[in-house]
Every structure is written in structure tokens, then in C-alpha cells.
Short mmCIF file of C-alpha atoms and ligand atoms in Angstrom, two decimals:
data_model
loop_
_atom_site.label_atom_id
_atom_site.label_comp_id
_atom_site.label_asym_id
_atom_site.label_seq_id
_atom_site.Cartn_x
_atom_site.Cartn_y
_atom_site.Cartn_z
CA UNK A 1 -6.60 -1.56 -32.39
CA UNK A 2 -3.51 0.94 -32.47
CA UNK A 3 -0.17 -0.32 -31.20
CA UNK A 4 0.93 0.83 -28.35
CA UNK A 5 3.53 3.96 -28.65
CA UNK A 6 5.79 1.46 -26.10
CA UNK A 7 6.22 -2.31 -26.08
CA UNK A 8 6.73 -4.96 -23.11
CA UNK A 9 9.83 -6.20 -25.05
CA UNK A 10 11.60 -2.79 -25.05
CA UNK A 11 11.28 -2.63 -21.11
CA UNK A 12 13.57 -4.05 -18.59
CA UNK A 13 11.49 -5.38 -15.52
CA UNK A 14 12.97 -4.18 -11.76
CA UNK A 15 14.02 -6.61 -9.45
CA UNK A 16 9.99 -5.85 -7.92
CA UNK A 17 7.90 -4.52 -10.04
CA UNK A 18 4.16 -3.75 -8.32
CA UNK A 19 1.30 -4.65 -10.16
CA UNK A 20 -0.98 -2.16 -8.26
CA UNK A 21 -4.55 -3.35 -8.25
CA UNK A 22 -6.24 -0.90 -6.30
CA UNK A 23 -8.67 0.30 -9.32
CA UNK A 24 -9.65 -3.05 -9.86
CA UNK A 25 -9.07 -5.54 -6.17
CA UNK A 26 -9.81 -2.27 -4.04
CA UNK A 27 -12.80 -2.23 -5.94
CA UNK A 28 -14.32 -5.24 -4.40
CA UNK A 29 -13.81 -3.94 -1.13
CA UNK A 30 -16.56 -4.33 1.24
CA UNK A 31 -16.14 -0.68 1.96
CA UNK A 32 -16.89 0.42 -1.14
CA UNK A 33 -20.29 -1.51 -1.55
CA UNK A 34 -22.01 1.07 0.46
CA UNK A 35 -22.36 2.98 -2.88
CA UNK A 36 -22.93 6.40 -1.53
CA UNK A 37 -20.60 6.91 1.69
CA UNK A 38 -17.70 5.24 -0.53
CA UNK A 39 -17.14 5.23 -4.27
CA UNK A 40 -14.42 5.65 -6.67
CA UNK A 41 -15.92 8.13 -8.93
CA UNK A 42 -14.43 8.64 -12.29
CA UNK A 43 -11.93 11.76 -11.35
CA UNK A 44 -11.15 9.39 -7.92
CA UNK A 45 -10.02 7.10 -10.48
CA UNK A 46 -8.16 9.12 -11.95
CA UNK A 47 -6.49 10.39 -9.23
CA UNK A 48 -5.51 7.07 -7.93
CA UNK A 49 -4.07 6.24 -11.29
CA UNK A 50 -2.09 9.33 -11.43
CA UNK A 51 -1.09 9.30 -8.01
CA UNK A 52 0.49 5.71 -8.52
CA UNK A 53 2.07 6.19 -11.59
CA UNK A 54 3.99 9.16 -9.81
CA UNK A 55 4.80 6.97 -7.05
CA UNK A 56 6.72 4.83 -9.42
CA UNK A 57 3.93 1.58 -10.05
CA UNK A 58 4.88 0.59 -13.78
CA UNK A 59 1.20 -2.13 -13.77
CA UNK A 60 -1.85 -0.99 -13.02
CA UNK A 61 -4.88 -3.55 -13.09
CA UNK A 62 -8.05 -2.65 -14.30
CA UNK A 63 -10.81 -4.25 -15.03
CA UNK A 64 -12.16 -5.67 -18.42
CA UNK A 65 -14.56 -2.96 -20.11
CA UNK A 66 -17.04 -5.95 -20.20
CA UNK A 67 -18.07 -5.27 -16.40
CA UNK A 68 -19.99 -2.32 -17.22
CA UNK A 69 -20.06 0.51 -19.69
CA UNK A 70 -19.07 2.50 -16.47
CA UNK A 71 -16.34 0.21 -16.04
CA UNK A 72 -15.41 0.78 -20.10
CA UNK A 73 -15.46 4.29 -20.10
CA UNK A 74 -13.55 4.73 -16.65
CA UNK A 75 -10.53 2.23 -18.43
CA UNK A 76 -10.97 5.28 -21.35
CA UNK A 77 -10.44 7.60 -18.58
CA UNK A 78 -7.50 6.09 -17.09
CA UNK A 79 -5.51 5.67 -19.97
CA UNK A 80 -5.98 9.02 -20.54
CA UNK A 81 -3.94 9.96 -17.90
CA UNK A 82 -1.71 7.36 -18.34
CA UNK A 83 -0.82 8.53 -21.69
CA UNK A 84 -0.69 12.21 -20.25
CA UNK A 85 2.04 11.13 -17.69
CA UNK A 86 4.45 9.29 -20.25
CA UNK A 87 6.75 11.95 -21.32
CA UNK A 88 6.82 12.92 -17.93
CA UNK A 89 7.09 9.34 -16.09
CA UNK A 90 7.76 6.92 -19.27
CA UNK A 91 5.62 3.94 -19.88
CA UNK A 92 2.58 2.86 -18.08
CA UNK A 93 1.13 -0.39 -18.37
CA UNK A 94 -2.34 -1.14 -17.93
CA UNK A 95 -3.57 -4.60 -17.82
CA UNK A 96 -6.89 -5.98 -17.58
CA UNK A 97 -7.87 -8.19 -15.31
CA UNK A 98 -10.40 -10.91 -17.60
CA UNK A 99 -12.07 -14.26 -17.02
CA UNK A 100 -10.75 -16.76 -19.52
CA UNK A 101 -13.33 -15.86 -22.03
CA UNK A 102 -12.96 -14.39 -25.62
CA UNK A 103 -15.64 -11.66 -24.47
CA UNK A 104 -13.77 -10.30 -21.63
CA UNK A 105 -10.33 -10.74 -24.14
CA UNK A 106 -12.01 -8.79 -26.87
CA UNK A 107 -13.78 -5.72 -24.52
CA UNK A 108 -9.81 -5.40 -23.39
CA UNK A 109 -8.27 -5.66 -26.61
CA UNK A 110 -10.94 -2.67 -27.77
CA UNK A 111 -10.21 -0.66 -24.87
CA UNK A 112 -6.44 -0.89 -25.49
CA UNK A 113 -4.88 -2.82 -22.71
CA UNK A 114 -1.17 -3.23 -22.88
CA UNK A 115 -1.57 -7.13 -21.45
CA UNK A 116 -4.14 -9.81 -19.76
CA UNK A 117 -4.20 -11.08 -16.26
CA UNK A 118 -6.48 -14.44 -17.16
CA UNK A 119 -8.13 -15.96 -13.91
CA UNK A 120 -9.75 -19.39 -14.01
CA UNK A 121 -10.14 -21.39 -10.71
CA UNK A 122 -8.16 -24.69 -10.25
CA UNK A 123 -8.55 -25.69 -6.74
CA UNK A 124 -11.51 -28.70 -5.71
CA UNK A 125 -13.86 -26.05 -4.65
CA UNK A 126 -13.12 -23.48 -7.01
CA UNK A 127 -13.88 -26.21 -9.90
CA UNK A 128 -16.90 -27.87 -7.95
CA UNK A 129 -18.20 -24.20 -7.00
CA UNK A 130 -17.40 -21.74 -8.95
CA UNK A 131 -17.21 -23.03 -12.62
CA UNK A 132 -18.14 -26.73 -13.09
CA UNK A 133 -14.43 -27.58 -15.36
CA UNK A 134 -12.31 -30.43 -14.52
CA UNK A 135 -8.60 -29.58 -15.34
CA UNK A 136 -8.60 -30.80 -18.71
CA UNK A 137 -11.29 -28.29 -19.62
CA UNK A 138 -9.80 -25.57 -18.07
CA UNK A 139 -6.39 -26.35 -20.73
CA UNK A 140 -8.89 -27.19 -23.72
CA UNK A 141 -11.01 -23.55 -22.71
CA UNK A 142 -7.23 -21.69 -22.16
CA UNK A 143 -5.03 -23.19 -24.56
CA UNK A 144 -6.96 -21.44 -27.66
CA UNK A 145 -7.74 -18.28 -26.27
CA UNK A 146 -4.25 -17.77 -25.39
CA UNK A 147 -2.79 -19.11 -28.51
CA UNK A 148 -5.05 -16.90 -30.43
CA UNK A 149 -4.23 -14.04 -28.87
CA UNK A 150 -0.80 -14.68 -28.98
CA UNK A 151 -0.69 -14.92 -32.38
CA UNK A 152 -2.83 -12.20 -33.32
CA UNK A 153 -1.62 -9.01 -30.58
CA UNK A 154 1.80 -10.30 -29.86
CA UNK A 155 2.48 -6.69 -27.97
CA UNK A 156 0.11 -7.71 -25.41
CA UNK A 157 1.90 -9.23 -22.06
CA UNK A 158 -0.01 -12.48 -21.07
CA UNK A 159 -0.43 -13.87 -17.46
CA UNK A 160 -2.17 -16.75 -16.35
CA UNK A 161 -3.76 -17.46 -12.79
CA UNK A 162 -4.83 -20.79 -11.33
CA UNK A 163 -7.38 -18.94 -8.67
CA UNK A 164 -7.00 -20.15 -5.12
CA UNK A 165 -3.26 -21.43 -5.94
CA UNK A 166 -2.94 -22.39 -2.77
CA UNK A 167 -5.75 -24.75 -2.11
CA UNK A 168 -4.68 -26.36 -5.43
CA UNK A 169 -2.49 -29.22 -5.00
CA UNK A 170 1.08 -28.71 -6.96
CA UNK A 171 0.09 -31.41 -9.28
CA UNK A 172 -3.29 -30.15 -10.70
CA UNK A 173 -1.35 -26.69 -10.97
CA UNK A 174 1.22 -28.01 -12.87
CA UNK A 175 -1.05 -29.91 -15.43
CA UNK A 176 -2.42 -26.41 -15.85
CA UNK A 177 0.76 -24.21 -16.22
CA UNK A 178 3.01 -26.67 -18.15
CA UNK A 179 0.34 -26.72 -20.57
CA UNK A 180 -0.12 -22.39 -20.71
CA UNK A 181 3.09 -21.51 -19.70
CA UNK A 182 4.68 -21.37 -22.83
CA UNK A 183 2.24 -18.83 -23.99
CA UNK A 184 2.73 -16.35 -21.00
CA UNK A 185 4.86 -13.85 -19.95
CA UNK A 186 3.98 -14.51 -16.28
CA UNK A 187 1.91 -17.13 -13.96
CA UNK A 188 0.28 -15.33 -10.99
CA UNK A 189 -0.17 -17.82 -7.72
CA UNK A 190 -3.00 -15.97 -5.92
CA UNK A 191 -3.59 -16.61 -2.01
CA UNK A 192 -7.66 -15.72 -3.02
CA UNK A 193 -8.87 -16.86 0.44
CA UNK A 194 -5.78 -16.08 2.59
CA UNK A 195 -4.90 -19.63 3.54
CA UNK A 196 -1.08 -19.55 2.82
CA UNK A 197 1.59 -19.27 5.47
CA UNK A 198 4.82 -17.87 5.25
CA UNK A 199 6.23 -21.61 5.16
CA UNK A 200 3.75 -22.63 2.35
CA UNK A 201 4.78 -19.50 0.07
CA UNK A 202 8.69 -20.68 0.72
CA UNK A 203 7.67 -24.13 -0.44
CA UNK A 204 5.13 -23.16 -3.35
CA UNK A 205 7.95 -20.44 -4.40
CA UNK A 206 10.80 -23.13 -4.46
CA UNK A 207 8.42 -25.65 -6.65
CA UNK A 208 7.40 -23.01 -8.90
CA UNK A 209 11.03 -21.53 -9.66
CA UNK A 210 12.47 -24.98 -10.05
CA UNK A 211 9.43 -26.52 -12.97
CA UNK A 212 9.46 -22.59 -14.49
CA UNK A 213 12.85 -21.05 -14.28
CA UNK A 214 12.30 -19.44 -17.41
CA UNK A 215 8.56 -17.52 -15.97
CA UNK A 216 8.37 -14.64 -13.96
CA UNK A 217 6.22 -15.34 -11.04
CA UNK A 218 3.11 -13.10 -9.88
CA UNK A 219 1.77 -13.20 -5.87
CA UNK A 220 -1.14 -11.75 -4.66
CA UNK A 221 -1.92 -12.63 -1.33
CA UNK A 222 -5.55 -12.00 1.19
CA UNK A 223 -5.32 -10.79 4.11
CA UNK A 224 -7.72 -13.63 5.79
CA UNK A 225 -5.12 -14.76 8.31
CA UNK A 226 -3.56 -11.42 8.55
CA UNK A 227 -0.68 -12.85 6.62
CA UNK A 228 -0.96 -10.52 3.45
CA UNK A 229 2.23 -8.68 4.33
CA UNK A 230 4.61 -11.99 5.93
CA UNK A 231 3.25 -13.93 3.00
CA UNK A 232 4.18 -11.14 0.11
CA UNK A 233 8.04 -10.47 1.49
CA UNK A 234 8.81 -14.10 1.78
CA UNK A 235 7.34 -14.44 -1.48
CA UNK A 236 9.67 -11.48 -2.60
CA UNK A 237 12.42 -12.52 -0.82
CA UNK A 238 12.26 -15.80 -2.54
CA UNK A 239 12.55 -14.45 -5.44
CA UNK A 240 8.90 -13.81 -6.73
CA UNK A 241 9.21 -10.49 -8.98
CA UNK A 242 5.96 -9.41 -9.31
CA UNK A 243 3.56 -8.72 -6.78
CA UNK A 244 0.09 -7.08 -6.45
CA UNK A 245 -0.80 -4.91 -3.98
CA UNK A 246 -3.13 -1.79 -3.28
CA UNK A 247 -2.94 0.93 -1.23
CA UNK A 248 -4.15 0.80 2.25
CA UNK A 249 -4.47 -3.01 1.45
CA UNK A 250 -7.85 -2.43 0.62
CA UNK A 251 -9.26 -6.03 -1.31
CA UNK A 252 -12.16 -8.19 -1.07
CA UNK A 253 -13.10 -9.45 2.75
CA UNK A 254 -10.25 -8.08 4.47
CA UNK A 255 -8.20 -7.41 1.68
CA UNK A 256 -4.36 -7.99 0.06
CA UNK A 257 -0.96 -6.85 1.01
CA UNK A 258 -1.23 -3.20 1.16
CA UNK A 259 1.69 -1.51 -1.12
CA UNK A 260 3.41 0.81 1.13
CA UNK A 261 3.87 -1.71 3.55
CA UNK A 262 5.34 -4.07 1.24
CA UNK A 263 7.70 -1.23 0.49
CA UNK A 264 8.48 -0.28 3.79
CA UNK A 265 9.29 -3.59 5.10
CA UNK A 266 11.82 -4.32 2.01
CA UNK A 267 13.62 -0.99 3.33
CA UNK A 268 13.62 -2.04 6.71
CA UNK A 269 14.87 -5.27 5.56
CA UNK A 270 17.44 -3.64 3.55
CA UNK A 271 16.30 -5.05 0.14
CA UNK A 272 17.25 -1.53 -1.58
CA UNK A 273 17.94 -3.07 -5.05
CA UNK A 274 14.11 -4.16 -4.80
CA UNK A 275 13.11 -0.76 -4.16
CA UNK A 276 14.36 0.80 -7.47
CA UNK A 277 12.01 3.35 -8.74
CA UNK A 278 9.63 3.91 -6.28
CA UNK A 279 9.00 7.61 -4.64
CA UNK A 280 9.12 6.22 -1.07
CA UNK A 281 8.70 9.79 0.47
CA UNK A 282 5.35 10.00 -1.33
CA UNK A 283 4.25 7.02 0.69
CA UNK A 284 2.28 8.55 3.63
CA UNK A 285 0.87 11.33 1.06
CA UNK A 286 -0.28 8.25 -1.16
CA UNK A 287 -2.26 6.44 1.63
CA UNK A 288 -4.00 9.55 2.87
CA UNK A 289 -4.85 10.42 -0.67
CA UNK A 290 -6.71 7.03 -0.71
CA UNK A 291 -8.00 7.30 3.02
CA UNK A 292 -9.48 10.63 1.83
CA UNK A 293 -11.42 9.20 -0.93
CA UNK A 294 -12.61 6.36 1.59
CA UNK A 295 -13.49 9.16 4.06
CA UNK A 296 -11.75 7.48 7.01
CA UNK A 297 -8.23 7.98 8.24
CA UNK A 298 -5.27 6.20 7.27
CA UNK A 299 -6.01 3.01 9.28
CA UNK A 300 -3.99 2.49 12.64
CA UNK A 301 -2.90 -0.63 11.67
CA UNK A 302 -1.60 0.47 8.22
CA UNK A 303 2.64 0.19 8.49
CA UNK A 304 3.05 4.03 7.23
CA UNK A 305 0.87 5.97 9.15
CA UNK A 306 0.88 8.76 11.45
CA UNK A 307 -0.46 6.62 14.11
CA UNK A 308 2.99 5.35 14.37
CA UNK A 309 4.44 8.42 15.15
CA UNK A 310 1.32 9.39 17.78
CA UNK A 311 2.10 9.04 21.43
CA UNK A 312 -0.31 9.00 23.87
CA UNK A 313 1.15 7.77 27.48
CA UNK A 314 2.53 9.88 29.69
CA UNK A 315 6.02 7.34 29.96
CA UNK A 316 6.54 7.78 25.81
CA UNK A 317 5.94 11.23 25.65
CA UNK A 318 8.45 12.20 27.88
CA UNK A 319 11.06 9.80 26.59
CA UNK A 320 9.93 11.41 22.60
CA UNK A 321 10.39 14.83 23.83
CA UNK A 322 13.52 14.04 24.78
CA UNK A 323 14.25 11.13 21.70
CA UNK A 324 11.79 10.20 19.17
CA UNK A 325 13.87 7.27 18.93
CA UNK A 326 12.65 6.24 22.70
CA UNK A 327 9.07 4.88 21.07
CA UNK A 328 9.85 5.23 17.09
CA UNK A 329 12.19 2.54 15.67
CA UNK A 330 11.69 2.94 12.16
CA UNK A 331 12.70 5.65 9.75
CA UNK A 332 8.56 6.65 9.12
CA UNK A 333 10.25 9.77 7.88
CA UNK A 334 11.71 8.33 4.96
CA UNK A 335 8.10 7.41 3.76
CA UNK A 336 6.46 10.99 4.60
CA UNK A 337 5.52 10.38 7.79
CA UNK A 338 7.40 13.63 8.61
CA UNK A 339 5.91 14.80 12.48
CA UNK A 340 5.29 12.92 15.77
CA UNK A 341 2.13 13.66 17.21
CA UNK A 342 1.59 13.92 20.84
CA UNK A 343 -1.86 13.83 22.31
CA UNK A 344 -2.67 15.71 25.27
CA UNK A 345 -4.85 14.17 27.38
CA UNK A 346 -5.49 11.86 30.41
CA UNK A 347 -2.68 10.09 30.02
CA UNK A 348 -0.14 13.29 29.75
CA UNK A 349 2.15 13.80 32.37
CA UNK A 350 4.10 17.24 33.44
CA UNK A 351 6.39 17.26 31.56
CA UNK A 352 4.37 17.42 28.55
CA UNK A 353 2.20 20.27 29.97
CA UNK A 354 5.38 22.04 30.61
CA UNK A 355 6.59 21.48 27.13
CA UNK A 356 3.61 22.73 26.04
CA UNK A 357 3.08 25.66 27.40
CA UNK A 358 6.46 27.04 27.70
CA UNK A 359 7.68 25.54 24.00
CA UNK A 360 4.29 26.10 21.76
CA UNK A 361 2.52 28.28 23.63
CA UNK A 362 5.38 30.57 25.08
CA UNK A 363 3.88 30.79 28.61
CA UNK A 364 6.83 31.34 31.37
CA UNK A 365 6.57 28.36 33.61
CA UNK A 366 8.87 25.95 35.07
CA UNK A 367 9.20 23.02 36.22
CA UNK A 368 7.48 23.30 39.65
CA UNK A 369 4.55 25.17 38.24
CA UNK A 370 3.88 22.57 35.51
CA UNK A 371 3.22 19.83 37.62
CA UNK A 372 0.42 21.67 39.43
CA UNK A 373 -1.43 23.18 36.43
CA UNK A 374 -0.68 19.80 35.46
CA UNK A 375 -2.92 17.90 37.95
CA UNK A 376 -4.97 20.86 37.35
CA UNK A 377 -5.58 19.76 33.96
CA UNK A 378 -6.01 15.72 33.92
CA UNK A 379 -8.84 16.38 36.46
CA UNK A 380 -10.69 18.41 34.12
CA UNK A 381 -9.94 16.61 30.80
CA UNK A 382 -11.97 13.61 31.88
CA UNK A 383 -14.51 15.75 31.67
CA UNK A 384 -14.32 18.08 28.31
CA UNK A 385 -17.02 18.09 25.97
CA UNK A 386 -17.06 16.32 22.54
CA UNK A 387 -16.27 20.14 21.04
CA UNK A 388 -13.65 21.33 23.10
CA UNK A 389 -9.71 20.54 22.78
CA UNK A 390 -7.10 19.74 25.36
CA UNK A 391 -5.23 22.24 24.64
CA UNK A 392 -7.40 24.91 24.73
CA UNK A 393 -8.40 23.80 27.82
CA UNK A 394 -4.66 23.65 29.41
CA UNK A 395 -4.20 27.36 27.61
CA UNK A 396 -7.15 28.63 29.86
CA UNK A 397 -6.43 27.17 32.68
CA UNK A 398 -2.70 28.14 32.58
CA UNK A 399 -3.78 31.71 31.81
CA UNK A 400 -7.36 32.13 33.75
CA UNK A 401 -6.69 29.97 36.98
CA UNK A 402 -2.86 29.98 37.42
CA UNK A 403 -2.69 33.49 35.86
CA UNK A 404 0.63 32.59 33.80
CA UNK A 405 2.16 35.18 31.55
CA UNK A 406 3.37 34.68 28.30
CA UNK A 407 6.81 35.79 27.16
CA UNK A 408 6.90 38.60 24.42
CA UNK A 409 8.53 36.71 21.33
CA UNK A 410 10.05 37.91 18.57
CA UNK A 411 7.92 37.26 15.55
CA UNK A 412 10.84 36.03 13.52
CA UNK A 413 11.05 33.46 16.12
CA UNK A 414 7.59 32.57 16.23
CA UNK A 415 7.17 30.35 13.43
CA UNK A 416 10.83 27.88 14.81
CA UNK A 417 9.31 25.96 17.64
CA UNK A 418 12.10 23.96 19.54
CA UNK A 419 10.67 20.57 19.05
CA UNK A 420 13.69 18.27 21.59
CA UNK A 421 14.18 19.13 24.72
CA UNK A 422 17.54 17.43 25.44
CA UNK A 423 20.25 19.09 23.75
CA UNK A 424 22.33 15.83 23.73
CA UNK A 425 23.65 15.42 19.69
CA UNK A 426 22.12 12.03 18.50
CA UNK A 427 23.49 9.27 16.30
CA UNK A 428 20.18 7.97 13.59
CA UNK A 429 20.68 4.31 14.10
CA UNK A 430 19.18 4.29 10.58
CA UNK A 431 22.33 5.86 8.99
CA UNK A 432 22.61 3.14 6.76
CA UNK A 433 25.63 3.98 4.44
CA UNK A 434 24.72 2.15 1.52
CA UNK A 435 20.82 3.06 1.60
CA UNK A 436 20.08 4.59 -1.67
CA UNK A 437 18.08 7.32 0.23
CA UNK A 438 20.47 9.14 2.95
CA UNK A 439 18.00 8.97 5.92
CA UNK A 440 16.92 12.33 7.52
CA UNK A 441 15.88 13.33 10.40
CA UNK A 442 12.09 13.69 11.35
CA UNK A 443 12.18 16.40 14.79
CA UNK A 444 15.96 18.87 14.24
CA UNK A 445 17.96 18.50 17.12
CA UNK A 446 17.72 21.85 19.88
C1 LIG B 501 -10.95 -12.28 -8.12
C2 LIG B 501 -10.05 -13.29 -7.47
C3 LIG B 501 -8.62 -12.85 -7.38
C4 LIG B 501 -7.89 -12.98 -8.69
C5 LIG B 501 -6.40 -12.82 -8.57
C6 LIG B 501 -5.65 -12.98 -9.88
C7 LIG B 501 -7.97 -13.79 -6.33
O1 LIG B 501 -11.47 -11.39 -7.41
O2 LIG B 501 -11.16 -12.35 -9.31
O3 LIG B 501 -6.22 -12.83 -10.93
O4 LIG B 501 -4.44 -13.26 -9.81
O5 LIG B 501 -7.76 -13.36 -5.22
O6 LIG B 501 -7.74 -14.93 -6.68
O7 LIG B 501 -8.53 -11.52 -6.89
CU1 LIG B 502 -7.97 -11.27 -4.92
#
């Protein structure tokens, strides 16, 4: 196997670095098991792996070539762009997620992984269930492998897992890792079946840090409980460095901590120095690249979305015309999420019909004239058809029943719709003077 052009030694590890594991966690998504409708094709792949290493993700997890010659030549493929990105980005690593078994090691090794993620379960069930190995076999299994390999591809960066951490007791874990964790770089505590709470990862974080102060820890957290997110910043917060994620939070059952989320509560949180590195605008772009590929829409209960800008009731769209700020706390902008959407419909009130017509379509109405066409129009939008649009609606209503005008306007002023309504100047409560990224502002003031 050729070295590496870049080693693990030569590279100084952020305060977080992401161990993105979309490629090979997202893969095991329930979504993606209805083969046709949802698939990550070899150029998807790609795409994902190019799209992350742009973003600013220094570990990507694949995994081994021994799944599948599919799986072998898509790792091929991958690296490929990996390697095409490093003048441009710097180093890549790519790390392959393997059973502790020399066949998984070896299809790695071949394929040219820059480190191992090693798995073996050491909870009750995962040892009654799964694999049959008391604790002592797990070491006498481990210990060889890893020494082996450490010896003979000392480039490689080593981690070791106890799957389902957190249904291990600290004692059996510890048997494990202070046997292995002189031969690692990192020990991963995975959350495989979501049972942790923010309180446990505190504990399990303080227990870990004091027996290992030398070892980088590793989280990676399921979604079971809907704690994926809570459980990863605490984790982060107490000092865990690396953490996987993927984007959209896509996982096995209902998934792991999704990565712009992660990302976007550390800002919010002001952990900047944890944020080193990372494209944050390209965060929204990111999760609709992957909600593409999964033909759905960035899910609505995905942190950085557009659905967080969207308003729908009559009450918050008038308050956002006048202040976004009225209904939208956080700075969405800052991660991509660059318009507020309003929806016409049912729940609109006049002064969104108004703004409407006299702001985007250029009719000449006021105020008085609004509120009729608008009563006009929420009787008849219960009842459009699955192909026809609000607004299209409102337009021909405005223009057919209430035979509005439009104003002549200037086609150099076509294009620079006035977006506020209130003229009042506005403070960003998100002026935060030491962020590294000087906040902007999503909607220009009138
Ligand atoms: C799996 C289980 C795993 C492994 C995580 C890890 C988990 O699908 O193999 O290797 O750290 O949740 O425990 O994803
Ligand atoms: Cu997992």
C-alpha cells in the first residue's frame, strides 16, 4: 500500500473536528432501503463527499471495501475526489468504518484508508445478541489486531468503539479501553440505540476524561429519544472533540445528530473557537444538496431550514413584514438560509394581500381596498384546486373582479422589491462583536 501524501501526525486537530458519516451511517437509513425511490449512486457519492470536504469536514467515514465490491469501488471513487480537492482544501481523511476482524482491516488497508473506526459490542445484550464474546474475548480478539496493525501501518489513525457505550456499565468499558487504549488515537462512546440523556453524557464524559486524559474522545449519538442534538453539545461542551454526525441527521431508525445542527447550535451558543474551519454559509445549500438526492425537502424539523424562515399565520406575517425579527430569533442567515418565505393562504390577513399586491405585484391599492379583495380572497382559497397558486388567484381577482390597475414601473426598478414595510432603522440583536463571522442581514432595511 502507498503512503499517504499527508500524515495524522503532521495535522493539528480543531477544538471539533466532525467525523461526517453520512456515506457510511446515512447509509443505513431506513430511507434509503427502498432501493429505487432513494439511493446514493456512485456520482451521489461523490457529490456528498465533495460537498463536505468544501464545507470544511476533515473525517469522512466510509465503509470497509469488504461490504460489497460496490461498496469497494465507490471507497475508489471517493478518494478520488478526495485527492482531487487537496491542493485546493488540504488533507482529507477517510476512515473506514470495520468490524474487529483482520478481513474488514485488510479490504481497508487495500483500499487506502487513512485510519480505522473498530466497532465491537460491549454492552449485556450486545455480547448475548449480537456476537456471543464475554469481555475477555473481546481484548484477546482486539488486542492483536490492533497491535498488528500498529506495528505494521503506523500512518493509519486507530479508534476503538465499545458499541452501545451507554448500556455498558463503566466498569466492563473500562476493562475494554484500558486494555486498547494505548494502541489508539481515539475511543468513540456511541449512543447506538439512543438511550443516553444529556445528564448521562455529562457523567460518562467526566469518567472518561478523568481514566483517559491523554485520548481524544469520539460521540456519536441516535436519535431514539430525540436527544441526538442535546446529547452531542453537552458532549461537546464537555469537552468531547470529535463527533459524528451526517447531514440531515439521516442514520439507522431515526438517525444521529444531524451536522448542521450541531453547528448551528455551537454558534448560537457562542462556542466560535469550536467552529474553526467550517463554511457555515454553505449550511442550508449542504442540506438541500442531500434532501435533493433523498427526493424530499429539507425536513421541517431540521435546525437550518427554510421552514424556519416560512410564516404562515396571519399575526407573524404582519409582524415579519414589518421585522423578521418578530417570529425569527436566530441568525438562519448566517447558515444560507438567506429569504423568509411567506405563504399566502387561509391564514393571510390584509395586510399581506396589500403587501402583495402593491410591493410584488405593483398593483395601486391601499389600505382600505386590501382588506376587501382580501376577504375576497380567503373565501376562495379554501377552495383552489391542487394546480392552481394563491397568488395567481389574488392577481386575478385583484385585476378581473376589483378591476385594480397596476402602476407603470420603471424597469430598472423592477428587479429591487422593497421587502420591510416599516422604515424604522433596526439594531441585529445578533451583532455579536467578537463572532468570527460579522452577522448580516437577511431582508435590507426600506
Ligand atoms: C453500526 C453501529 C454504530 C457504530 C458506531 C461506531 C453505533 O451501525 O455499526 O462505530 O462508533 O451506533 O453504535 O453506528
Ligand atoms: Cu450508529
Amino acid at each position: 500500500m502507498a503512503q499517504p501524501t499527508f500524515q495524522f501526525k503532521d495535522y493539528q486537530p480543531r477544538q471539533l473536528e466532525i467525523i461526517d458519516t453520512t456515506l457510511r451511517e446515512g447509509s443505513q437509513s431506513s430511507l434509503l432501503h427502498d432501493r429505487y425511490k432513494y439511493f446514493f449512486n456512485q456520482t451521489d457519492k461523490q457529490e456528498i463527499a465533495r460537498a463536505l470536504i468544501v464545507y470544511g469536514v476533515k473525517f469522512l467515514e466510509l465503509f470497509s471495501p469488504v461490504v460489497s465490491p460496490q461498496e469497494k469501488d465507490d471507497f475508489a471513487a471517493v478518494k478520488a475526489v478526495r485527492d482531487s480537492l487537496i491542493a485546493q482544501k488540504g488533507y482529507t481523511f477517510l476512515l473506514a468504518h470495520v468490524r474487529t476482524h483482520p478481513d474488514d482491516v485488510a479490504a481497508a488497508i487495500e483500499a487506502g484508508c487513512d485510519g480505522l473506526n473498530f466497532y465491537f459490542g460491549t454492552s449485556d445484550v450486545s455480547r448475548s445478541f449480537n456476537h456471543g464474546n464475554s469481555l475477555e474475548k473481546i481484548v484477546e480478539r482486539a488486542l492483536p489486531l490492533l497491535e498488528d496493525v500498529r506495528r505494521n501501518y503506523p500512518h493509519l489513525i486507530l479508534r476503538f468503539s465499545g458499541e452501545d457505550a451507554f448500556r455498558t456499565r463503566p466498569e466492563d468499558l473500562f476493562f475494554v479501553y484500558d486494555r486498547l487504549a494505548p494502541l489508539v488515537d481515539r475511543i468513540g462512546t456511541p449512543d447506538t440505540v439512543g438511550v443516553a440523556t444529556p445528564a448521562a453524557v455529562a457523567e460518562r464524559m467526566a469518567l472518561l476524561r478523568e481514566r483517559y486524559p491523554q485520548l481524544d474522545l469520539e460521540g456519536h449519538f441516535h436519535d431514539d429519544r430525540g436527544y441526538a442534538l442535546l446529547n452531542a453539545l453537552t458532549a461537546v461542551t464537555h469537552g468531547m472533540r470529535y463527533l459524528n454526525t451526517t447531514l440531515l441527521g439521516i442514520g439507522e431508525r431515526s438517525g444521529i445528530t444531524s451536522m448542521t445542527a450541531l453547528l448551528f447550535n455551537l454558534y448560537i451558543d457562542r462556542e466560535y473557537d469550536r467552529l474553526e474551519g467550517y463554511h457555515l454559509r454553505g449550511s442550508y445549500p449542504i442540506n438541500v444538496m442531500l434532501a435533493d438526492k433523498l427526493r424530499k425537502l429539507v425536513p421541517s424539523k431540521e435546525p437550518v431550514s427554510l421552514t424556519n424562515r416560512t410564516h404562515a399565520a396571519g399575526v407573524h406575517q404582519k409582524a415579519v413584514l414589518n421585522n423578521p425579527l418578530a417570529y425569527e430569533a436566530h441568525p438562519l442567515d448566517l447558515f444560507g438560509v438567506t429569504e423568509s418565505e411567506i405563504l399566502l393562504g387561509p391564514l393571510s390577513g390584509w395586510n399581506v394581500v396589500h403587501y402583495y399586491l402593491k410591493e410584488i405585484k405593483g398593483f395601486n391599492i391601499g389600505e382600505g381596498m386590501a382588506k376587501k379583495v382580501a376577504a375576497a380572497f380567503k373565501e376562495r382559497v379554501y377552495h383552489l384546486q391542487p394546480s392552481e397558486s394563491p397568488g395567481e388567484m389574488l392577481e386575478a381577482l385583484a385585476e378581473n373582479e376589483f378591476g385594480l390597475h397596476r402602476i407603470a414601473m420603471p424597469a430598472r426598478f423592477k428587479d429591487s422589491i422593497v421587502q420591510v414595510m416599516s422604515a424604522s432603522e433596526r439594531e441585529s440583536p445578533f451583532a455579536t462583536p467578537t463572532a468570527p463571522i460579522e452577522p448580516s442581514r437577511s431582508i435590507p432595511p426600506a
